[in-house]
Coordinates of C-alpha atoms in Angstrom, one line a residue:
M1 CA 59.5 114.6 85.2
Q2 CA 58.0 112.5 82.4
S3 CA 59.5 109.0 82.3
W4 CA 59.0 105.8 80.5
E5 CA 59.4 102.0 80.9
I6 CA 61.5 100.3 78.2
S7 CA 60.2 97.0 77.0
S8 CA 62.7 94.1 77.3
D9 CA 61.3 92.2 74.3
S10 CA 61.5 94.8 71.6
T11 CA 62.9 93.6 68.4
D12 CA 64.1 96.9 67.0
D13 CA 65.7 100.0 68.6
P14 CA 64.2 100.0 72.2
L15 CA 64.5 103.8 72.2
S16 CA 61.8 104.1 69.5
S17 CA 59.7 101.0 69.8
G18 CA 59.9 100.0 73.4
L19 CA 57.8 102.6 75.2
R20 CA 55.1 101.1 77.3
T21 CA 53.9 102.7 80.5
H22 CA 54.3 106.1 82.2
R23 CA 56.2 105.0 85.3
Q24 CA 59.4 106.2 86.9
P25 CA 62.4 104.1 86.0
R26 CA 63.8 102.2 88.9
I27 CA 67.5 103.0 89.5
V28 CA 69.7 101.1 91.9
V29 CA 73.1 102.7 92.9
I30 CA 75.6 100.3 94.3
G31 CA 77.9 102.0 96.8
A32 CA 77.5 105.2 98.9
G33 CA 80.9 106.7 98.3
L34 CA 81.4 110.0 96.5
A35 CA 80.6 108.5 93.1
G36 CA 77.4 106.8 94.3
L37 CA 76.1 109.8 96.3
A38 CA 77.0 112.3 93.5
A39 CA 75.0 110.2 91.0
T40 CA 72.1 109.8 93.4
K41 CA 72.0 113.5 94.2
I42 CA 71.9 114.6 90.5
L43 CA 69.2 112.0 89.7
L44 CA 67.0 113.1 92.5
K45 CA 67.5 116.8 91.6
N46 CA 66.4 116.0 88.0
G47 CA 63.1 114.4 89.1
F48 CA 63.9 110.7 89.3
T49 CA 62.1 109.5 92.4
D50 CA 62.6 105.7 92.3
V51 CA 66.3 105.7 93.3
T52 CA 67.8 103.3 95.9
V53 CA 71.4 103.2 97.1
L54 CA 72.7 99.9 98.4
E55 CA 75.8 100.3 100.6
A56 CA 77.6 97.2 101.8
S57 CA 79.1 98.8 104.9
D58 CA 77.4 100.3 107.9
H59 CA 78.2 103.9 106.9
V60 CA 78.3 106.2 103.9
G61 CA 81.5 107.7 102.5
G62 CA 83.3 104.8 100.9
R63 CA 87.0 105.6 100.9
V64 CA 86.3 108.8 102.9
Q65 CA 86.7 108.0 106.5
S66 CA 87.1 110.9 109.0
V67 CA 87.6 109.8 112.6
Q68 CA 86.9 112.1 115.5
L69 CA 89.4 111.9 118.4
G70 CA 88.3 114.6 121.0
E71 CA 88.6 117.9 119.2
T72 CA 90.8 116.4 116.4
T73 CA 89.6 115.0 113.1
L74 CA 91.9 112.5 111.5
E75 CA 91.5 111.2 107.9
L76 CA 92.0 107.4 107.4
G77 CA 91.0 107.8 103.8
A78 CA 90.8 110.8 101.4
T79 CA 92.6 113.8 102.9
W80 CA 93.3 116.5 100.3
I81 CA 91.3 118.4 97.8
H82 CA 93.7 118.2 94.9
G83 CA 93.6 121.6 93.1
A84 CA 91.0 124.4 93.3
N85 CA 90.4 125.7 89.8
G86 CA 87.3 124.0 88.5
N87 CA 87.5 121.2 91.0
P88 CA 83.9 120.3 92.0
V89 CA 85.0 119.0 95.4
Y90 CA 86.8 122.3 96.1
H91 CA 83.8 124.4 95.1
L92 CA 81.4 122.3 97.2
A93 CA 83.7 122.7 100.2
E94 CA 84.4 126.4 99.6
D95 CA 80.7 127.3 98.9
N96 CA 79.7 125.7 102.2
G97 CA 82.4 127.2 104.4
L98 CA 84.4 124.1 105.0
L99 CA 87.7 125.8 104.2
E100 CA 87.3 128.8 106.5
H101 CA 89.7 127.4 109.1
T102 CA 92.2 125.9 106.7
T103 CA 95.6 127.3 107.7
D104 CA 98.1 128.6 105.2
G105 CA 100.2 125.5 105.9
E106 CA 97.3 123.3 104.9
R107 CA 97.2 124.9 101.5
S108 CA 100.0 123.0 99.9
V109 CA 101.3 123.6 96.3
G110 CA 103.9 120.9 96.5
R111 CA 103.6 117.8 94.2
I112 CA 104.3 115.3 96.9
S113 CA 101.6 116.0 99.4
L114 CA 102.4 116.7 103.0
Y115 CA 100.2 118.1 105.7
T116 CA 102.2 121.3 105.7
K117 CA 104.9 123.0 103.8
N118 CA 106.0 124.9 106.9
G119 CA 109.2 123.7 108.3
V120 CA 111.8 121.2 106.9
A121 CA 111.7 117.5 106.1
H122 CA 114.3 115.6 108.1
Y123 CA 115.9 112.9 106.1
Q124 CA 117.3 110.4 108.6
T125 CA 119.4 107.3 107.8
N126 CA 119.1 103.9 109.5
I127 CA 122.2 104.6 111.5
G128 CA 120.6 107.7 113.1
K129 CA 122.3 110.4 111.1
R130 CA 120.5 113.3 109.5
I131 CA 121.3 114.0 105.9
P132 CA 122.4 117.6 105.4
K133 CA 119.7 119.9 104.1
D134 CA 121.7 121.1 101.1
L135 CA 122.4 117.5 100.0
V136 CA 118.7 116.7 100.2
E137 CA 117.8 119.8 98.2
E138 CA 120.5 118.9 95.6
F139 CA 119.1 115.4 95.2
S140 CA 115.5 116.6 95.2
D141 CA 116.2 118.9 92.3
L142 CA 117.7 116.0 90.4
Y143 CA 114.8 113.7 91.1
N144 CA 112.2 116.3 90.1
E145 CA 114.1 116.9 86.9
V146 CA 113.7 113.2 86.0
Y147 CA 110.1 113.1 87.2
E148 CA 109.3 115.8 84.6
L149 CA 110.8 113.4 82.0
T150 CA 108.4 110.7 83.0
Q151 CA 105.5 113.0 82.2
E152 CA 106.7 113.7 78.7
F153 CA 106.3 110.2 77.2
F154 CA 102.5 110.5 77.3
Q155 CA 102.3 114.3 76.8
N156 CA 104.6 114.3 73.8
G157 CA 103.8 110.9 72.5
T158 CA 107.4 109.8 72.8
P159 CA 108.0 106.1 72.5
V160 CA 109.6 104.4 75.5
C161 CA 112.8 102.5 75.1
A162 CA 112.8 98.7 75.7
E163 CA 115.3 99.0 78.6
S164 CA 112.7 100.9 80.6
Q165 CA 110.2 98.0 80.4
N166 CA 107.6 100.8 80.2
S167 CA 108.0 101.2 83.9
V168 CA 108.2 104.5 85.8
G169 CA 110.3 102.9 88.5
I170 CA 112.8 101.2 86.2
F171 CA 113.2 104.3 84.1
T172 CA 113.6 106.7 87.0
R173 CA 116.0 104.5 88.9
D174 CA 118.1 104.0 85.8
V175 CA 118.3 107.7 84.8
V176 CA 118.8 109.0 88.3
R177 CA 121.5 106.4 89.1
K178 CA 123.4 107.3 85.9
K179 CA 123.3 111.0 86.7
I180 CA 124.5 110.4 90.3
M181 CA 127.3 108.1 89.3
L182 CA 128.5 110.5 86.6
D183 CA 128.7 113.5 88.9
P184 CA 132.5 114.2 89.3
D185 CA 132.0 116.5 92.3
D186 CA 130.5 113.9 94.7
S187 CA 132.4 111.6 96.9
E188 CA 131.5 107.9 97.0
S189 CA 129.8 108.3 100.3
T190 CA 127.7 111.2 98.9
K191 CA 126.8 109.1 95.9
K192 CA 125.7 106.2 98.2
L193 CA 123.5 108.6 100.2
K194 CA 121.8 109.9 97.1
L195 CA 121.2 106.4 95.8
S196 CA 119.6 105.6 99.1
M197 CA 117.4 108.7 98.9
L198 CA 116.3 107.6 95.5
Q199 CA 114.9 104.4 97.0
Q200 CA 113.1 106.4 99.7
Y201 CA 111.6 108.8 97.1
L202 CA 110.3 105.9 95.1
K203 CA 108.6 104.5 98.2
V204 CA 106.9 107.9 98.7
E205 CA 105.9 107.9 95.0
S206 CA 104.5 104.4 95.4
C207 CA 102.3 105.6 98.3
E208 CA 101.2 108.5 96.2
S209 CA 100.3 106.2 93.3
S210 CA 98.9 103.5 95.6
S211 CA 101.1 101.0 93.7
P212 CA 103.1 98.1 95.3
S213 CA 106.1 99.6 93.5
M214 CA 106.8 102.3 90.9
D215 CA 108.1 99.4 88.8
E216 CA 104.5 98.4 88.2
V217 CA 103.4 101.9 87.0
S218 CA 103.2 102.5 83.3
L219 CA 105.7 105.0 82.0
S220 CA 103.9 105.6 78.7
E221 CA 100.6 106.4 80.5
F222 CA 102.0 108.2 83.6
G223 CA 101.6 111.7 82.1
E224 CA 97.9 111.3 81.3
W225 CA 96.9 111.8 84.9
T226 CA 95.9 115.5 85.0
E227 CA 96.6 117.8 87.9
I228 CA 93.9 120.5 88.5
P229 CA 95.7 123.8 89.0
G230 CA 95.7 125.4 92.4
A231 CA 96.7 124.4 95.9
H232 CA 95.8 121.1 97.8
Y233 CA 93.5 121.8 100.7
V234 CA 92.9 120.0 103.9
I235 CA 89.3 120.2 105.4
P236 CA 89.8 120.9 109.1
E237 CA 86.4 119.4 110.1
G238 CA 87.0 116.3 108.0
F239 CA 86.5 115.2 104.5
M240 CA 83.3 113.5 105.7
K241 CA 81.7 116.9 105.6
V242 CA 81.8 116.8 101.8
V243 CA 80.1 113.4 102.0
E244 CA 77.4 114.8 104.3
L245 CA 76.8 117.7 101.8
L246 CA 76.2 115.2 99.0
A247 CA 73.9 113.1 101.2
Q248 CA 71.9 115.8 102.8
D249 CA 68.2 116.2 101.8
M250 CA 68.1 112.6 100.4
P251 CA 65.0 110.8 101.7
S252 CA 65.9 108.5 104.5
R253 CA 64.7 105.4 102.6
T254 CA 67.0 106.2 99.7
V255 CA 70.2 104.8 101.3
C256 CA 70.2 101.2 102.6
L257 CA 73.3 100.5 104.8
S258 CA 74.7 97.1 105.6
K259 CA 73.3 95.8 102.3
P260 CA 76.0 94.0 100.3
V261 CA 75.2 92.8 96.8
R262 CA 75.9 89.3 95.7
C263 CA 75.1 89.4 92.0
I264 CA 73.6 91.6 89.4
H265 CA 71.4 89.7 87.0
W266 CA 71.2 92.0 84.0
N267 CA 69.3 91.4 80.7
Y268 CA 67.3 89.2 83.0
S269 CA 63.7 89.5 81.7
A270 CA 65.0 89.0 78.1
Q271 CA 66.6 85.7 79.0
H272 CA 64.2 84.3 81.6
Q273 CA 60.8 85.3 80.3
E274 CA 59.4 81.8 80.8
V275 CA 60.1 81.7 84.5
I276 CA 59.9 85.4 85.5
D277 CA 57.7 86.4 88.4
P278 CA 54.8 88.6 87.2
L279 CA 55.8 91.0 89.9
F280 CA 59.0 91.7 88.1
L281 CA 57.8 92.0 84.5
G282 CA 59.3 94.9 82.6
H283 CA 62.4 95.2 84.6
P284 CA 65.6 93.9 82.9
I285 CA 67.6 93.6 86.1
Y286 CA 67.5 91.7 89.3
V287 CA 69.9 92.8 92.1
E288 CA 70.5 89.9 94.3
C289 CA 71.6 90.9 97.8
E290 CA 73.6 88.9 100.4
D291 CA 70.6 88.9 102.7
E292 CA 68.6 87.0 100.0
E293 CA 66.5 90.0 99.0
W294 CA 66.1 90.5 95.2
I295 CA 65.5 94.0 94.0
T296 CA 64.4 94.8 90.5
A297 CA 65.7 97.7 88.4
D298 CA 65.8 99.3 85.1
H299 CA 69.3 100.7 85.6
V300 CA 72.1 99.9 88.0
I301 CA 75.0 102.3 88.6
I302 CA 77.9 100.3 90.0
T303 CA 80.5 102.4 92.0
A304 CA 82.4 99.4 93.5
S305 CA 86.1 99.9 93.8
L306 CA 88.5 98.4 91.2
G307 CA 89.7 96.1 94.0
V308 CA 86.2 94.7 94.5
L309 CA 85.7 94.3 90.8
K310 CA 89.0 92.4 90.5
Q311 CA 88.1 90.1 93.3
N312 CA 84.3 89.6 92.6
H313 CA 83.5 90.3 88.9
E314 CA 83.2 86.6 88.0
T315 CA 80.4 86.0 90.5
M316 CA 79.1 89.6 90.6
F317 CA 77.5 89.6 87.1
T318 CA 75.2 87.3 85.3
P319 CA 75.7 87.1 82.4
S320 CA 79.5 87.6 82.7
L321 CA 81.0 90.9 81.8
P322 CA 82.2 91.2 78.2
E323 CA 85.8 90.0 77.6
D324 CA 87.2 93.5 76.9
K325 CA 85.8 94.9 80.2
V326 CA 87.2 91.9 82.1
F327 CA 90.6 92.6 80.5
A328 CA 90.4 96.3 81.5
I329 CA 89.6 95.3 85.1
E330 CA 92.5 92.8 85.2
K331 CA 95.0 95.2 83.5
L332 CA 94.4 98.3 85.5
G333 CA 96.2 98.5 88.9
I334 CA 95.1 99.1 92.4
S335 CA 97.0 98.6 95.6
T336 CA 96.8 99.7 99.3
T337 CA 98.2 102.9 100.8
D338 CA 97.7 103.0 104.5
K339 CA 98.2 105.6 107.2
I340 CA 99.5 105.0 110.7
F341 CA 98.7 107.8 113.2
L342 CA 100.8 108.0 116.3
E343 CA 99.8 110.4 119.1
F344 CA 102.4 111.5 121.7
E345 CA 102.1 113.4 124.9
E346 CA 105.0 115.6 124.0
P347 CA 106.8 116.1 120.7
F348 CA 110.3 114.6 120.4
W349 CA 110.9 116.4 117.1
S350 CA 112.2 119.9 116.8
P351 CA 109.7 122.8 116.1
E352 CA 110.9 123.2 112.5
C353 CA 110.6 119.5 111.6
N354 CA 107.6 118.8 109.3
S355 CA 108.4 115.2 108.6
I356 CA 110.8 112.3 109.3
Q357 CA 111.9 110.5 106.2
F358 CA 113.4 107.0 106.5
V359 CA 116.5 106.5 104.3
W360 CA 118.0 102.9 104.4
E361 CA 121.6 103.2 103.4
D362 CA 121.8 99.5 102.8
E363 CA 119.2 99.7 100.1
A364 CA 121.2 102.0 97.7
Q365 CA 121.7 99.3 95.1
L366 CA 118.5 97.2 95.5
E367 CA 116.3 96.8 92.5
Q368 CA 113.0 95.5 93.9
L369 CA 111.8 97.1 97.2
A370 CA 109.7 94.2 98.4
Y371 CA 110.0 92.7 101.8
P372 CA 109.1 89.5 103.6
E373 CA 106.2 89.7 106.1
E374 CA 108.4 90.1 109.2
L375 CA 110.2 93.1 107.6
W376 CA 107.0 94.9 106.6
Y377 CA 108.1 98.1 108.5
K378 CA 110.9 98.7 105.9
K379 CA 108.2 99.9 103.5
I380 CA 107.2 102.8 105.8
C381 CA 108.6 105.7 103.9
S382 CA 108.0 108.6 106.3
F383 CA 106.1 110.1 109.2
D384 CA 104.6 113.5 108.7
V385 CA 104.1 116.0 111.5
L386 CA 100.5 117.1 111.6
Y387 CA 100.2 120.9 111.9
P388 CA 99.0 123.0 113.7
P389 CA 99.5 121.3 117.1
E390 CA 96.6 123.4 118.4
R391 CA 94.4 121.3 116.3
Y392 CA 96.1 117.9 116.2
G393 CA 98.2 117.8 119.4
Y394 CA 101.5 116.0 118.9
M395 CA 100.6 113.6 116.1
L396 CA 102.6 111.8 113.4
S397 CA 101.1 110.3 110.3
G398 CA 103.1 107.4 108.7
W399 CA 102.8 106.0 105.2
I400 CA 103.1 102.5 103.9
C401 CA 101.9 100.8 100.7
G402 CA 101.7 97.6 98.8
Q403 CA 101.8 94.1 100.2
E404 CA 103.6 95.4 103.2
A405 CA 100.6 97.5 104.1
L406 CA 98.5 94.3 104.1
Y407 CA 101.1 92.7 106.5
M408 CA 100.8 95.8 108.7
E409 CA 97.0 95.4 108.7
R410 CA 97.4 91.9 110.2
C411 CA 99.3 93.2 113.2
D412 CA 97.7 94.3 116.4
D413 CA 97.9 97.9 117.6
E414 CA 100.5 97.1 120.2
T415 CA 102.9 95.5 117.6
V416 CA 102.5 98.5 115.3
A417 CA 103.2 100.9 118.1
E418 CA 106.3 99.1 119.3
T419 CA 107.6 98.6 115.7
C420 CA 107.1 102.3 114.8
T421 CA 108.7 103.4 118.0
E422 CA 111.8 101.3 117.4
L423 CA 112.0 102.7 113.8
L424 CA 111.8 106.3 115.1
R425 CA 114.4 105.7 117.7
R426 CA 116.7 104.0 115.2
F427 CA 116.4 106.7 112.5
T428 CA 116.6 109.7 114.8
G429 CA 119.3 108.3 117.0
N430 CA 117.2 109.1 120.0
P431 CA 116.8 105.9 122.2
N432 CA 114.5 107.8 124.6
I433 CA 111.5 108.3 122.3
P434 CA 108.5 107.0 124.3
K435 CA 105.9 104.8 122.8
P436 CA 102.9 106.7 121.5
W437 CA 99.9 106.8 123.8
R438 CA 97.5 106.2 121.0
V439 CA 97.6 104.5 117.6
L440 CA 95.1 104.7 114.8
R441 CA 95.5 103.2 111.3
S442 CA 93.7 102.4 108.1
S443 CA 93.0 99.0 106.7
W444 CA 91.9 99.6 103.1
G445 CA 93.5 96.4 101.7
S446 CA 91.7 93.9 104.0
N447 CA 88.4 95.8 104.0
P448 CA 86.2 93.3 102.0
F449 CA 84.1 96.1 100.6
I450 CA 87.1 98.2 99.3
R451 CA 90.1 96.0 98.6
G452 CA 92.6 98.7 98.0
S453 CA 93.1 102.5 98.2
Y454 CA 92.8 103.8 94.6
S455 CA 93.8 102.9 91.1
F456 CA 96.8 103.4 88.9
T457 CA 97.7 102.6 85.3
R458 CA 99.8 99.5 85.6
V459 CA 102.4 98.5 83.0
G460 CA 100.4 97.1 80.1
S461 CA 97.3 99.2 80.8
S462 CA 96.2 102.6 79.5
G463 CA 93.7 105.3 79.9
G464 CA 91.6 103.4 77.3
D465 CA 91.1 100.7 80.0
C466 CA 89.5 103.3 82.3
E467 CA 87.1 104.2 79.4
R468 CA 86.4 100.5 78.7
L469 CA 85.6 100.1 82.4
A470 CA 83.3 103.1 82.3
T471 CA 81.3 101.9 79.2
P472 CA 77.7 101.0 80.1
L473 CA 76.2 97.6 79.3
P474 CA 74.8 96.4 77.1
Y475 CA 77.0 97.9 74.5
A476 CA 75.3 100.3 72.0
N477 CA 75.2 97.7 69.2
S478 CA 73.0 95.4 71.2
T479 CA 69.9 97.0 69.9
K480 CA 67.5 94.3 71.1
A481 CA 68.3 94.9 74.7
P482 CA 67.2 97.8 76.9
P483 CA 70.0 100.3 76.9
L484 CA 72.1 101.6 79.9
Q485 CA 71.2 98.7 82.1
V486 CA 74.5 98.5 84.0
L487 CA 76.6 101.7 84.3
F488 CA 80.0 102.1 85.9
A489 CA 81.3 104.9 88.1
G490 CA 84.1 105.4 90.6
E491 CA 87.6 106.9 90.5
A492 CA 89.0 104.1 88.4
T493 CA 86.6 104.9 85.6
H494 CA 87.9 108.5 85.1
R495 CA 90.6 108.6 82.5
K496 CA 92.3 111.8 83.6
Y497 CA 91.4 112.0 87.3
Y498 CA 91.6 108.4 88.5
S499 CA 92.7 108.0 92.1
T500 CA 91.1 111.3 93.2
T501 CA 87.9 112.4 95.0
H502 CA 87.0 114.8 92.2
G503 CA 87.4 111.9 89.7
A504 CA 85.0 109.8 91.8
L505 CA 82.5 112.6 92.1
L506 CA 82.6 113.6 88.4
S507 CA 82.2 109.9 87.3
G508 CA 79.0 109.6 89.4
Q509 CA 77.6 112.8 87.8
R510 CA 78.7 111.4 84.3
E511 CA 76.6 108.2 84.7
A512 CA 73.6 110.0 86.1
T513 CA 73.7 112.4 83.2
R514 CA 73.6 109.5 80.8
L515 CA 70.3 108.4 82.2
I516 CA 68.9 112.0 82.4
E517 CA 69.7 112.5 78.8
M518 CA 68.3 109.2 77.7
Y519 CA 64.9 109.9 79.4
Q520 CA 64.8 113.4 78.0
D521 CA 65.3 111.9 74.5
L522 CA 62.5 109.4 75.1
H523 CA 60.3 112.2 76.3
R524 CA 61.0 114.2 73.3
A525 CA 60.4 111.2 71.0
E526 CA 57.0 110.6 72.6
T527 CA 55.8 114.2 72.6
T528 CA 56.8 114.8 69.0
K529 CA 55.0 111.7 67.6
P530 CA 52.6 112.7 64.8
N531 CA 48.8 112.1 65.5
M532 CA 47.5 109.2 63.5

């Protein structure tokens, strides 16, 4: 591949007047998750040879974390391929035989993702009673009808009313409550049960959105998130197999593990020409690592999570990020959704049960579902039964999100095991449920290199903020600076597929393609110059 160095001191358009030497551009990718690996893979495939990936943790994969327990693979992070038709993650998995052993039950077409659609969800109240199946189905139909309404504000450009405060949670609770209270056929006790189920559904929805509460999720933007058609797939051997496919054939020196970055000094040579080390002449960027190593680059692709950007952007970039990009980082939302796996020697649940859903009857009229630290367990919305047992044994997967997930992360395994056992005993009405013999859980919120599970459009933000976050630096109107110095990828930078693995992968490919196209343009400009 023909490539060029861009001068940092050009006074006109650097694309036309800044060509200097015939060397490979030096590209640093920060983060070895799906976005970073996808970007690196496509750059290497297109002939770029000076590419280095700096990964802060001691493993690749980012928010993909498959854990092997004997013959079982559990997913602490990404679990599902969401949709098949045109999904690059699906095609990667399918083309490489990763879905051959996926069971029918692991191909879910439901909106709220479970490990299986086989069997029945058991909705249990905090006094140990199971809510009748027909009542659950009746409420579910009502809830889904209102969920469809939440999609229409964005899709139809309908303005939201002031009473909703532009919040999915406030709108949903208000509309569903009114419908429940106006139903002449329901008794007061039935209405109370339905109101309690509404709160449980909103907890599940919060885990799905990785938001502290659906009250924080923007109603006007909710419908922009786009679902890829087709089923959701579980990869039996683990989602990490997708990561391994992206990383395979990369030269071993390409990926540097345990290499956290302290600061990206961009536009550096233009600002510090009087003190610059001759060794670094011609490179506009210094990447300063925590281990004191400084790495020069022509381009940096940053795939850090939105949580890391929120926490570190002020110290992570010199000069500081432009104001509009900072606003985008601050306005967009990210929270923590954690899983709690409990393994039992024998099942205490019936064969047809696919999940145990926790419905607190005393929460029917509550507005905010936020709890003090000692009551963190009240945010656990459910435990799914992992099927098939031939693969997983007798395993439950619990879900918790928001600040309460961070409280859970601070507890030790013994406390979590005891607390979850007491919850299960209370809601099933079975005092003889034994403690699980093994506990495994995620800790995405307290992980200093992640700081949250995935992004959502918070009240006051929009898809435009995802695009502002994705816009490379310096901005195009800064003609005196070398272009495409700092590029941004990761699920939070994809306007329609944020929060997904395919959004992350596509965003990495998008940023790599920017660089590929730029150097093709430079090559064309050079080869078509008239002879003087």
